[in-house]
JSON list of C-alpha atoms in Angstrom, two decimals:
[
{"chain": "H", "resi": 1, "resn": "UNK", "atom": "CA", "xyz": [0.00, 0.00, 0.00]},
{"chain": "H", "resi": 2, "resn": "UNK", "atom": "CA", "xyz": [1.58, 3.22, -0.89]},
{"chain": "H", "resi": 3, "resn": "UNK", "atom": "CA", "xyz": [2.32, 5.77, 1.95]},
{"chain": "H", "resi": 4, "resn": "UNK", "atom": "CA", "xyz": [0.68, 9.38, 1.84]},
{"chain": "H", "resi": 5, "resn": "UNK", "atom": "CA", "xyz": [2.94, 11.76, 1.90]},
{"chain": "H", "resi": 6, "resn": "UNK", "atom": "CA", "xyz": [1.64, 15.59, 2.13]},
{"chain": "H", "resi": 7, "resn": "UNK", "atom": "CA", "xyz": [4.23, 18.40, 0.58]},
{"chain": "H", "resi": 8, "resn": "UNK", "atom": "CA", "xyz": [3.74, 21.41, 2.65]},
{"chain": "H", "resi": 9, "resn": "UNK", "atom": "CA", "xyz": [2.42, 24.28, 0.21]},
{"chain": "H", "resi": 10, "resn": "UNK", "atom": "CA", "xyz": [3.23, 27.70, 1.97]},
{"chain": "H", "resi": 11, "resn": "UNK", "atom": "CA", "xyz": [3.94, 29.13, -1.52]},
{"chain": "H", "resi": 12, "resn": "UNK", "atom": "CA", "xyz": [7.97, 28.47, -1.46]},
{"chain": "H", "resi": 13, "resn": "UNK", "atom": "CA", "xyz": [9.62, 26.22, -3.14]},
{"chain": "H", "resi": 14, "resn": "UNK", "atom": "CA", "xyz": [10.41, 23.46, -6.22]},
{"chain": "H", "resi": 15, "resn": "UNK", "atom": "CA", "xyz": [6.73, 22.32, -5.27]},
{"chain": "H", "resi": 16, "resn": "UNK", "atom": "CA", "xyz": [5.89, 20.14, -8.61]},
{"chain": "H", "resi": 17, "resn": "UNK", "atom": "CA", "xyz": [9.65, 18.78, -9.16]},
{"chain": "H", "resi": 18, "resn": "UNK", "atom": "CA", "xyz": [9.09, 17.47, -5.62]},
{"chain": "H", "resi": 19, "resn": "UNK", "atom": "CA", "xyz": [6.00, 16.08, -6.03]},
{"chain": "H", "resi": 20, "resn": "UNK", "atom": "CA", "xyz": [6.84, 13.92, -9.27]},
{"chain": "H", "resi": 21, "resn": "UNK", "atom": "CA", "xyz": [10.18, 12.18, -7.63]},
{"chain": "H", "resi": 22, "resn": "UNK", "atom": "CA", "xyz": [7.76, 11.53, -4.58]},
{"chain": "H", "resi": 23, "resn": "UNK", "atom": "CA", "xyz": [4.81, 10.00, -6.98]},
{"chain": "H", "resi": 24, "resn": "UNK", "atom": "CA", "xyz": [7.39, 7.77, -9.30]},
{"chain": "H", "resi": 25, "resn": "UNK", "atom": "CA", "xyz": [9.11, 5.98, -6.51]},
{"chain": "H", "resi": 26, "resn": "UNK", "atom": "CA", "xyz": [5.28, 5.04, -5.28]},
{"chain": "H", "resi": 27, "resn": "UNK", "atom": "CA", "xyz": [4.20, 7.86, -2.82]},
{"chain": "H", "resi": 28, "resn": "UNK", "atom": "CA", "xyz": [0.49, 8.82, -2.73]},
{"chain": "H", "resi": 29, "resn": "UNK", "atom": "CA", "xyz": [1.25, 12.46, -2.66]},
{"chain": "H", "resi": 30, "resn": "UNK", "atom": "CA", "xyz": [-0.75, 15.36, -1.54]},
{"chain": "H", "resi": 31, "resn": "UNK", "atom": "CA", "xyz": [0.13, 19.59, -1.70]},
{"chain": "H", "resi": 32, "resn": "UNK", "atom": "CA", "xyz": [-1.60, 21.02, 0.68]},
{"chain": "H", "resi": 33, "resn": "UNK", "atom": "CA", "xyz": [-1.55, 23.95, 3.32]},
{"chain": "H", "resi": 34, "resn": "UNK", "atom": "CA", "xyz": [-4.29, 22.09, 5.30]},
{"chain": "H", "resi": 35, "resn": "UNK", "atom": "CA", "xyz": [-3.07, 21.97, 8.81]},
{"chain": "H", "resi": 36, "resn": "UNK", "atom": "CA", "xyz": [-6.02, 18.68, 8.80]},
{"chain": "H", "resi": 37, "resn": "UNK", "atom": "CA", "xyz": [-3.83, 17.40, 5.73]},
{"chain": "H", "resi": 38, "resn": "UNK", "atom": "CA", "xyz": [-0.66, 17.72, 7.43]},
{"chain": "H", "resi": 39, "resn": "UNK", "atom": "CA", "xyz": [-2.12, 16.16, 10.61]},
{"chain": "H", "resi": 40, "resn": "UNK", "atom": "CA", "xyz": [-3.07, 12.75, 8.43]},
{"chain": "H", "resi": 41, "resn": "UNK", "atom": "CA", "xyz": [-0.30, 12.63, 6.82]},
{"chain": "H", "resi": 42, "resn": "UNK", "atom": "CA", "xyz": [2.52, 9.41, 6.77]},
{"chain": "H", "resi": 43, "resn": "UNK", "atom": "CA", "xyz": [5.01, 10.95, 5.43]},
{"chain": "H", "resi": 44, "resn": "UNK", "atom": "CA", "xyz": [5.94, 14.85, 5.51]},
{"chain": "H", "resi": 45, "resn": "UNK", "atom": "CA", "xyz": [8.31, 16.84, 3.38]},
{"chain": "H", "resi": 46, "resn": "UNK", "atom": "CA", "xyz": [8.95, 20.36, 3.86]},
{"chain": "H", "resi": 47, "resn": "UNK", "atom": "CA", "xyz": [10.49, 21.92, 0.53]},
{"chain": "H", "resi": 48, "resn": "UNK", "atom": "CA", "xyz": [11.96, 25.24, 0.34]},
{"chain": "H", "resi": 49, "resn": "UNK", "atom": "CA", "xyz": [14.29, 27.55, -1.90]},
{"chain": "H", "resi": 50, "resn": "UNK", "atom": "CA", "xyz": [15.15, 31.03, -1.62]},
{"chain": "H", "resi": 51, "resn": "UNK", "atom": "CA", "xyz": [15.79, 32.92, 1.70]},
{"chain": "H", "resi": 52, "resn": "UNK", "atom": "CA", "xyz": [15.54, 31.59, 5.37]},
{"chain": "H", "resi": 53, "resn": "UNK", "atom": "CA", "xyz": [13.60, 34.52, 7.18]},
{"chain": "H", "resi": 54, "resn": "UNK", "atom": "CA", "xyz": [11.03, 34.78, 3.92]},
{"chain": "H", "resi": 55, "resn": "UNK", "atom": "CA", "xyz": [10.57, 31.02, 4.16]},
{"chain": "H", "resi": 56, "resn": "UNK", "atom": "CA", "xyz": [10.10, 31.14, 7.65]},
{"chain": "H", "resi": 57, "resn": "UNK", "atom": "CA", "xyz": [7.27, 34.16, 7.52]},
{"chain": "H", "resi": 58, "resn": "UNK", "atom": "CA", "xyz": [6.15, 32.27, 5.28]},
{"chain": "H", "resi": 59, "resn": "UNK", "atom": "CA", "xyz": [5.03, 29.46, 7.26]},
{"chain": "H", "resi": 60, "resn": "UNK", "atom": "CA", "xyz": [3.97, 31.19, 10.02]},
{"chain": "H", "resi": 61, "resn": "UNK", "atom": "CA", "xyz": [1.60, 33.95, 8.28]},
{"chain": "H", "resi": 62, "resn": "UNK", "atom": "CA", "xyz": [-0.17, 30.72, 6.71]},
{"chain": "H", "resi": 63, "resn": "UNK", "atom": "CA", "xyz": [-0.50, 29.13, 10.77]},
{"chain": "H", "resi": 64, "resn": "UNK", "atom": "CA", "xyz": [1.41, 26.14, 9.20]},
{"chain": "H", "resi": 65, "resn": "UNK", "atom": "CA", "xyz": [4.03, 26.25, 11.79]},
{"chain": "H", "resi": 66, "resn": "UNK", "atom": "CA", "xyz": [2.73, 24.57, 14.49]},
{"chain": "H", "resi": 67, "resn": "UNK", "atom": "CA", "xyz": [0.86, 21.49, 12.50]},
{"chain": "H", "resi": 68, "resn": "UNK", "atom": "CA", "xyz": [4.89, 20.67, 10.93]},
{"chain": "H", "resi": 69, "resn": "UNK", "atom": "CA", "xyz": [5.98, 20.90, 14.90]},
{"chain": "H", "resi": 70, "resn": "UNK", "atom": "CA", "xyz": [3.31, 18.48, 15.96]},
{"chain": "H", "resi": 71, "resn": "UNK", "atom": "CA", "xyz": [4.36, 16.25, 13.04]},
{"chain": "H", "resi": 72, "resn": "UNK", "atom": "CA", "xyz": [7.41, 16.20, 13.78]},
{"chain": "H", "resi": 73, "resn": "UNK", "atom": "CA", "xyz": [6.20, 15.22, 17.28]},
{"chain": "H", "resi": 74, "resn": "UNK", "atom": "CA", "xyz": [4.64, 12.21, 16.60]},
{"chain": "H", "resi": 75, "resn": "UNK", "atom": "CA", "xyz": [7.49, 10.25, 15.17]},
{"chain": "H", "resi": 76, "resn": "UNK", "atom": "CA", "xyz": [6.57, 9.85, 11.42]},
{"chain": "H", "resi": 77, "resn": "UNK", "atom": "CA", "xyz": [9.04, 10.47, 8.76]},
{"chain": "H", "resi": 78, "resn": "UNK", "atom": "CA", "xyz": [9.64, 14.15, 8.43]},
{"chain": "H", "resi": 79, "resn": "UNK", "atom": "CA", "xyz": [12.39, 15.42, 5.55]},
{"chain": "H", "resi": 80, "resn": "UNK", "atom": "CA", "xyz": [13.37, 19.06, 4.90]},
{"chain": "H", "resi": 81, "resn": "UNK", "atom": "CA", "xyz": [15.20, 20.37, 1.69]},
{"chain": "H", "resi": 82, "resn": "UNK", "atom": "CA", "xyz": [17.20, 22.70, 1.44]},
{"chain": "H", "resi": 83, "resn": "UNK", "atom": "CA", "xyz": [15.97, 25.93, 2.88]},
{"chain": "H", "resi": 84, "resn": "UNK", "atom": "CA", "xyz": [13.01, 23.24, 4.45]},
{"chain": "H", "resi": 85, "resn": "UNK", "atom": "CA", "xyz": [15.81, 21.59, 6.07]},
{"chain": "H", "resi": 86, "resn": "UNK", "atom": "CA", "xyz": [17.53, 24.98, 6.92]},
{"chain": "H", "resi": 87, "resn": "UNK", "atom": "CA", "xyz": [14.40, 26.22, 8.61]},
{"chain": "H", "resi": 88, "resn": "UNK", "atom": "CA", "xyz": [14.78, 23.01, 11.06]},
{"chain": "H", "resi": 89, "resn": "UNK", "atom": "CA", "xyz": [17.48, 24.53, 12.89]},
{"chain": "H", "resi": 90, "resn": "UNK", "atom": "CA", "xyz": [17.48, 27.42, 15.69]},
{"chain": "H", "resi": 91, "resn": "UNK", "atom": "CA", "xyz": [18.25, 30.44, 13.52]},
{"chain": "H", "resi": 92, "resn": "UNK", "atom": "CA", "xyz": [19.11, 31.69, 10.16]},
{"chain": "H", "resi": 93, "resn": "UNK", "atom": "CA", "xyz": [21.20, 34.07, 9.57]},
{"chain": "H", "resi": 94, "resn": "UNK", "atom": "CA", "xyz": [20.44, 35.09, 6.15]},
{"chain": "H", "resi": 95, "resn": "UNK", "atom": "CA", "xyz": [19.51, 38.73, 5.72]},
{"chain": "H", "resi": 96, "resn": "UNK", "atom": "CA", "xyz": [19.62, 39.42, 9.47]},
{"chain": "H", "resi": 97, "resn": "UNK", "atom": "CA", "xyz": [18.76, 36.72, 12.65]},
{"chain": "H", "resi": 98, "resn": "UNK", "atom": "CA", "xyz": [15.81, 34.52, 11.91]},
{"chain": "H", "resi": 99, "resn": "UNK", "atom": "CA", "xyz": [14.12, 31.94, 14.22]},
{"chain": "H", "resi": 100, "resn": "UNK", "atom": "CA", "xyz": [13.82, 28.43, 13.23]},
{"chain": "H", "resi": 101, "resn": "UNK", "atom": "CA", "xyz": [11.86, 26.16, 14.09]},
{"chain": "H", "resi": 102, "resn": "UNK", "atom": "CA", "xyz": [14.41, 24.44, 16.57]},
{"chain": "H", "resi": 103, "resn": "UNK", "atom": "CA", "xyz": [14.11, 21.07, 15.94]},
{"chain": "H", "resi": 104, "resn": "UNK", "atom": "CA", "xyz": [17.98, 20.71, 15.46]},
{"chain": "H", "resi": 105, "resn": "UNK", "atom": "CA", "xyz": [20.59, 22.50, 17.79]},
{"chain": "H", "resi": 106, "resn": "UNK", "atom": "CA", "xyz": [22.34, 24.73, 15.48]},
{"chain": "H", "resi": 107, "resn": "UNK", "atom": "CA", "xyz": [23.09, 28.08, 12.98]},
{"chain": "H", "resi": 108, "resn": "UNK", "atom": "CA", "xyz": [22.35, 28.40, 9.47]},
{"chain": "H", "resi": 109, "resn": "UNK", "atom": "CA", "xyz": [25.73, 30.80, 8.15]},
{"chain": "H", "resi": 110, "resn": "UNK", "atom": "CA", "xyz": [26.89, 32.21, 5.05]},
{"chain": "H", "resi": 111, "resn": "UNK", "atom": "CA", "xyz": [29.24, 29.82, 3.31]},
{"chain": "H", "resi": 112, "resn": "UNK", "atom": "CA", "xyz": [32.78, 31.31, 3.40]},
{"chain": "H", "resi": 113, "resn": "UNK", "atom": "CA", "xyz": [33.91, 33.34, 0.33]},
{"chain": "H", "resi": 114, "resn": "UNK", "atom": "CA", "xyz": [37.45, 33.33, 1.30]},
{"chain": "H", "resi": 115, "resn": "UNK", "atom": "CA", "xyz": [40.04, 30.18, 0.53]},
{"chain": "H", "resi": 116, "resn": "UNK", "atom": "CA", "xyz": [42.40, 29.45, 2.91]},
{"chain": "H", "resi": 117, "resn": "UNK", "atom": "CA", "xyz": [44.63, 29.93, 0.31]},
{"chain": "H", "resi": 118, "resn": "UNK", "atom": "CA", "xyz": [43.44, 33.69, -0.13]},
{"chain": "H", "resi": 119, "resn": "UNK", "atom": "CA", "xyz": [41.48, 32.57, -3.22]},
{"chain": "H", "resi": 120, "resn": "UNK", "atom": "CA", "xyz": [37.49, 33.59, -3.59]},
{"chain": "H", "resi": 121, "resn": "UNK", "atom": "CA", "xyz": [35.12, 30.41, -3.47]},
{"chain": "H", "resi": 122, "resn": "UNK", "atom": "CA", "xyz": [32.13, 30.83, -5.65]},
{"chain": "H", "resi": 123, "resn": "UNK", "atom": "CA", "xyz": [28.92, 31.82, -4.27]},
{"chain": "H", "resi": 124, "resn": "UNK", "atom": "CA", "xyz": [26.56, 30.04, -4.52]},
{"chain": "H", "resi": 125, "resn": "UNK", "atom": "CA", "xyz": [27.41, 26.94, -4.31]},
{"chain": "H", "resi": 126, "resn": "UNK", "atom": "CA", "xyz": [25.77, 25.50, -7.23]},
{"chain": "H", "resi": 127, "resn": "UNK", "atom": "CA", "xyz": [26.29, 22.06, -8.82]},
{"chain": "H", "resi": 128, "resn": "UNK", "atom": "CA", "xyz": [27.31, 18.26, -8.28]},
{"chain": "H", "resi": 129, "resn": "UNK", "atom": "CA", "xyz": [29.02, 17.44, -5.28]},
{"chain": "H", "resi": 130, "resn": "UNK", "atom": "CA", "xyz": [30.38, 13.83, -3.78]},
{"chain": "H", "resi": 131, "resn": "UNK", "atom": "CA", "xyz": [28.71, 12.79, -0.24]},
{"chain": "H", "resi": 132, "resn": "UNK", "atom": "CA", "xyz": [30.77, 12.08, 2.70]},
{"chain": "H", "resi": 133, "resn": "UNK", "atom": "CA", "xyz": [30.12, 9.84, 5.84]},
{"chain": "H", "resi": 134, "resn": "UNK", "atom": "CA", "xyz": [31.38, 11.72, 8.72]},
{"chain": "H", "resi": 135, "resn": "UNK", "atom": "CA", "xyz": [33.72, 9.76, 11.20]},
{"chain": "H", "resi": 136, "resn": "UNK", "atom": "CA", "xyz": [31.76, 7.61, 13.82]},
{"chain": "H", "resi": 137, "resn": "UNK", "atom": "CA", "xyz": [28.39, 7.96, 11.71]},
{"chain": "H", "resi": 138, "resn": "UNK", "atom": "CA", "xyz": [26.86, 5.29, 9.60]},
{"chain": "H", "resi": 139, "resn": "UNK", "atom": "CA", "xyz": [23.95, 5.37, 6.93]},
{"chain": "H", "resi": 140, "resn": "UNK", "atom": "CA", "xyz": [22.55, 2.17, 7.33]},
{"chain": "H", "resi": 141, "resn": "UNK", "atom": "CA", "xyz": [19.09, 1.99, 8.69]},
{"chain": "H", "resi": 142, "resn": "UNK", "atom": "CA", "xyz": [18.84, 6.04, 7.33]},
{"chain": "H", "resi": 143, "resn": "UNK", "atom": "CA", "xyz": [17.20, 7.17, 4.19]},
{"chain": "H", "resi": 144, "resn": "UNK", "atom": "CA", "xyz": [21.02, 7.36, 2.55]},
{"chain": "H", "resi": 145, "resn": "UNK", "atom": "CA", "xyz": [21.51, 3.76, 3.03]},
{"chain": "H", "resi": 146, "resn": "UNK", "atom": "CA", "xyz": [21.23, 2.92, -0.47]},
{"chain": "H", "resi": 147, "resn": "UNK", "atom": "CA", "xyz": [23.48, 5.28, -1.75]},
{"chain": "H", "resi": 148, "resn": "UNK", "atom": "CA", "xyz": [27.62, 5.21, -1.73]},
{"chain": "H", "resi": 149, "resn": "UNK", "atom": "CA", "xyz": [29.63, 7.38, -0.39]},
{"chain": "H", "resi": 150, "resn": "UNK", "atom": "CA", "xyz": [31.38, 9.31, -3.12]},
{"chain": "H", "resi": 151, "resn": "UNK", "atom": "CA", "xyz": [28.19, 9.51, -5.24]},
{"chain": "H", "resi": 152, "resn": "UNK", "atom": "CA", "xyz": [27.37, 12.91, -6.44]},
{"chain": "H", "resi": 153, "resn": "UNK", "atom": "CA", "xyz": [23.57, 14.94, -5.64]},
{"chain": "H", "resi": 154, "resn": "UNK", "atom": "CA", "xyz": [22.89, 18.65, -6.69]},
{"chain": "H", "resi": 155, "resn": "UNK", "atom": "CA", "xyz": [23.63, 21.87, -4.37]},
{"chain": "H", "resi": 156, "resn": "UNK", "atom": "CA", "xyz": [22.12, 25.08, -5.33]},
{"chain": "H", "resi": 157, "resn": "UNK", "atom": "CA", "xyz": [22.82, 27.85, -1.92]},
{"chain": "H", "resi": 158, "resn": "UNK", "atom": "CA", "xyz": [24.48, 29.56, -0.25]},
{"chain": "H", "resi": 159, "resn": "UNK", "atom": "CA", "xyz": [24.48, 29.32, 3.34]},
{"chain": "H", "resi": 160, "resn": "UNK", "atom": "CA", "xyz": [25.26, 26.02, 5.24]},
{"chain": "H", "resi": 161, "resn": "UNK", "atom": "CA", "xyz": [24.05, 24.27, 8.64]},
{"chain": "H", "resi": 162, "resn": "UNK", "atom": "CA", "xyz": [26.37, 23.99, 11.59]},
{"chain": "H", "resi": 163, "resn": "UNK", "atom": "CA", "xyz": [25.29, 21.60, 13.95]},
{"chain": "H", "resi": 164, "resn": "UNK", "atom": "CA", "xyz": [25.53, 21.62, 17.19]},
{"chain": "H", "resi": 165, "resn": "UNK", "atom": "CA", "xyz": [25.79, 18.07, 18.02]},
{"chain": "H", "resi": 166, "resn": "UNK", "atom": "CA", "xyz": [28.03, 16.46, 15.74]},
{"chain": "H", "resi": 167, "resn": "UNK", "atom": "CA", "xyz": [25.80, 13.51, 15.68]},
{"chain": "H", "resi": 168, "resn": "UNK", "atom": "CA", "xyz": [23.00, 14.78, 13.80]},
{"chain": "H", "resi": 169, "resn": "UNK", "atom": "CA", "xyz": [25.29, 15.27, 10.65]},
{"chain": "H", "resi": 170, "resn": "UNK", "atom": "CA", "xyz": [24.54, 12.36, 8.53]},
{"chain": "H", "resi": 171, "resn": "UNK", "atom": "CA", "xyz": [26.13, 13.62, 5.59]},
{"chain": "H", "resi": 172, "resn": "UNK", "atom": "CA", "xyz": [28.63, 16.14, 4.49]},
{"chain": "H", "resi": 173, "resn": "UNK", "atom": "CA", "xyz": [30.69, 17.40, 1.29]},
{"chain": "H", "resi": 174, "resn": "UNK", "atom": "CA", "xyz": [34.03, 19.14, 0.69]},
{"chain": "H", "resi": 175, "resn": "UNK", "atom": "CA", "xyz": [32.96, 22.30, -1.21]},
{"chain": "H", "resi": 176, "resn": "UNK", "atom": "CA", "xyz": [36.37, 23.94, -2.31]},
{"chain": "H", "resi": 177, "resn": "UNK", "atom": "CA", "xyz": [37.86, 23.34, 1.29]},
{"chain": "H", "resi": 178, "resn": "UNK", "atom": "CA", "xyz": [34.82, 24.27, 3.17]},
{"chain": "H", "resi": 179, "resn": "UNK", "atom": "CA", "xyz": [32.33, 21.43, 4.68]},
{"chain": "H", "resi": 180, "resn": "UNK", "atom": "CA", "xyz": [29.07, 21.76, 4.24]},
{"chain": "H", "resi": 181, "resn": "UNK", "atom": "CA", "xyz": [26.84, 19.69, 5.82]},
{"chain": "H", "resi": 182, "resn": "UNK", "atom": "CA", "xyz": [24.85, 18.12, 3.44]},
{"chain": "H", "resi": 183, "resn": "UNK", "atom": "CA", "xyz": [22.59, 16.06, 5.14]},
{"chain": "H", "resi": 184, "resn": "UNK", "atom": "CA", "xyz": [20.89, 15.63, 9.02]},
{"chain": "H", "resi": 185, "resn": "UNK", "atom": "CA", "xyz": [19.15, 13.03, 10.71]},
{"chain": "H", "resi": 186, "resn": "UNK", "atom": "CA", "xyz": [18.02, 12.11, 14.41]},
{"chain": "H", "resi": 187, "resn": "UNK", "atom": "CA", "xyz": [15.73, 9.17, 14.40]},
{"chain": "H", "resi": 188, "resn": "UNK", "atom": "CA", "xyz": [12.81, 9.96, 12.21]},
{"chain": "H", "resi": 189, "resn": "UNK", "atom": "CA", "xyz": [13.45, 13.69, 11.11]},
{"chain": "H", "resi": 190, "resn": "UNK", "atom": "CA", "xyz": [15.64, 14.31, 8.31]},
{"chain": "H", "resi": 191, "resn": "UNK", "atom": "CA", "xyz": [17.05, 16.88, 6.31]},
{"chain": "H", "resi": 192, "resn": "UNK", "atom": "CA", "xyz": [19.07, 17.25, 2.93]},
{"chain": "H", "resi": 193, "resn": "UNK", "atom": "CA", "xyz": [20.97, 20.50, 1.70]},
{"chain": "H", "resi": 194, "resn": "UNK", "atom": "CA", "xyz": [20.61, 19.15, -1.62]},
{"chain": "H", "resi": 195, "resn": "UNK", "atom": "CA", "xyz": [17.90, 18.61, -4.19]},
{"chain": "H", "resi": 196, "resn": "UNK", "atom": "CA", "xyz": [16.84, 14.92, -4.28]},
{"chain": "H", "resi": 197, "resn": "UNK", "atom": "CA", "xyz": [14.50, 15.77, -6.49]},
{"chain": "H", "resi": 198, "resn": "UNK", "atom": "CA", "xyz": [17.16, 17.25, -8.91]},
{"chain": "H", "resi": 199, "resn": "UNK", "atom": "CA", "xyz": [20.14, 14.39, -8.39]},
{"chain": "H", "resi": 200, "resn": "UNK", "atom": "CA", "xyz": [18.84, 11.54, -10.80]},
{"chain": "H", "resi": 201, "resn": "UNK", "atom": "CA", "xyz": [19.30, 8.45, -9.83]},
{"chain": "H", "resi": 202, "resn": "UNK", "atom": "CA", "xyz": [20.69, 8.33, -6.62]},
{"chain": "H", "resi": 203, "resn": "UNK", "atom": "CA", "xyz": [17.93, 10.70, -5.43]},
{"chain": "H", "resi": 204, "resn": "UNK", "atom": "CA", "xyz": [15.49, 9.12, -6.48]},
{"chain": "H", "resi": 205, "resn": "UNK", "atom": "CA", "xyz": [17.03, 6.18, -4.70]},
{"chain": "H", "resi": 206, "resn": "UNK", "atom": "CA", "xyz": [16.67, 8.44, -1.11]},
{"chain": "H", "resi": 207, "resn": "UNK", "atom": "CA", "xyz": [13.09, 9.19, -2.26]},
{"chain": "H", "resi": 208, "resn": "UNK", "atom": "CA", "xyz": [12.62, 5.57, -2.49]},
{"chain": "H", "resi": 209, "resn": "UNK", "atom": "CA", "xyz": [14.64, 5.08, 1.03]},
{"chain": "H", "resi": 210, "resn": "UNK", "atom": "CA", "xyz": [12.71, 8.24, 2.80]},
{"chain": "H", "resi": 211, "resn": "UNK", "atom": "CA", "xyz": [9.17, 6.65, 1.83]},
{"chain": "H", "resi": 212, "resn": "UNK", "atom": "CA", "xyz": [10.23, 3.06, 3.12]},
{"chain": "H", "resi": 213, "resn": "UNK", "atom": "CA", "xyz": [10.86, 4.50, 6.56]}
]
């Protein structure tokens, strides 16, 4: 029987692009701003591009805050992209200091424009990039298990997550000398920097992965 996932419309984000890799890797998908859709819900994914504070008014002018927090409270598969997994952390600070929605310890930060070298690093960080397993983490049981490490997925931003507990990094990538971290878990709420829905094959693999949770 094929899970329902809802796709939480609060006007931001690569909505339909989202909804198709959901729907061909067997997801009974729903986009709705219904906090009653939300609520019923077996799977949630919270999309998101642009800027953090815009996202996160967003949200919160359309009272769909609170139904993604109780969600996220009950235990069921919750995934965040890009700025939706941004916005799952304590503050943003893109254009100025934005709240999050706390649900990860941590800062969302400009990327570094400077090299260590002295050189410029391009902003944004836009393209394919090679997924890392951090030391002392593992991505069995998560929704990267079946991909290998060293396989490529597609970044398009320009600020990055720290975390503050290293163990909620699931996945990272070296982005001309600077770490991003490209991916978060802890138990059932996850998060990916990149676009799944944009990285062929193997995301479509995570899809897969996300809705067997």
């Amino acid at each position: 029987m094929s899970k329902r996932v809802t796709v939480v419309d609060y006007g931001i984000g690569n909505l339909l692009s989202v909804c198709r890799a959901l729907t061909h890797e067997g997801g009974d998908v729903a986009l709705s701003g219904d906090p009653e859709v939300i609520r019923q819900a077996d799977h949630l994914v919270v999309p998101g591009v642009g800027a953090f504070g815009q996202c996160t008014l967003e949200l919160a002018s359309r009272h769909l805050r609170e139904p993604v927090l109780e969600f996220i409270q009950t235990g069921r598969p919750t995934l965040g992209i890009c700025v939706g997994m941004q916005m799952m952390f304590d503050i943003g600070e893109e254009f100025g200091e934005h709240q999050g929605l706390g649900v990860f310890p941590g800062r969302v930060v400009a990327i570094d424009p400077l090299k260590a070298d002295g050189g410029r690093r391009k902003i944004p960080h836009i393209g394919w990039n090679r997924l890392q397993v951090p030391a002392g983490r593992t991505w069995e049981g998560t929704m990267l298990a079946p991909v290998n490490p060293g396989e490529s997925v597609y970044f398009v931003h320009s600020f990055s997550a720290r975390c503050e507990r290293p163990e909620d990094v699931l996945a990272t990538v070296d982005y001309e000398g600077y770490e991003v971290v490209a991916a978060v878990a802890r138990d059932h709420m996850m998060g990916t920097q990149f676009h799944p829905e944009k990285s062929g094959d193997v995301g479509l693999r995570i899809v897969r992965q996300f809705l067997s949770l």
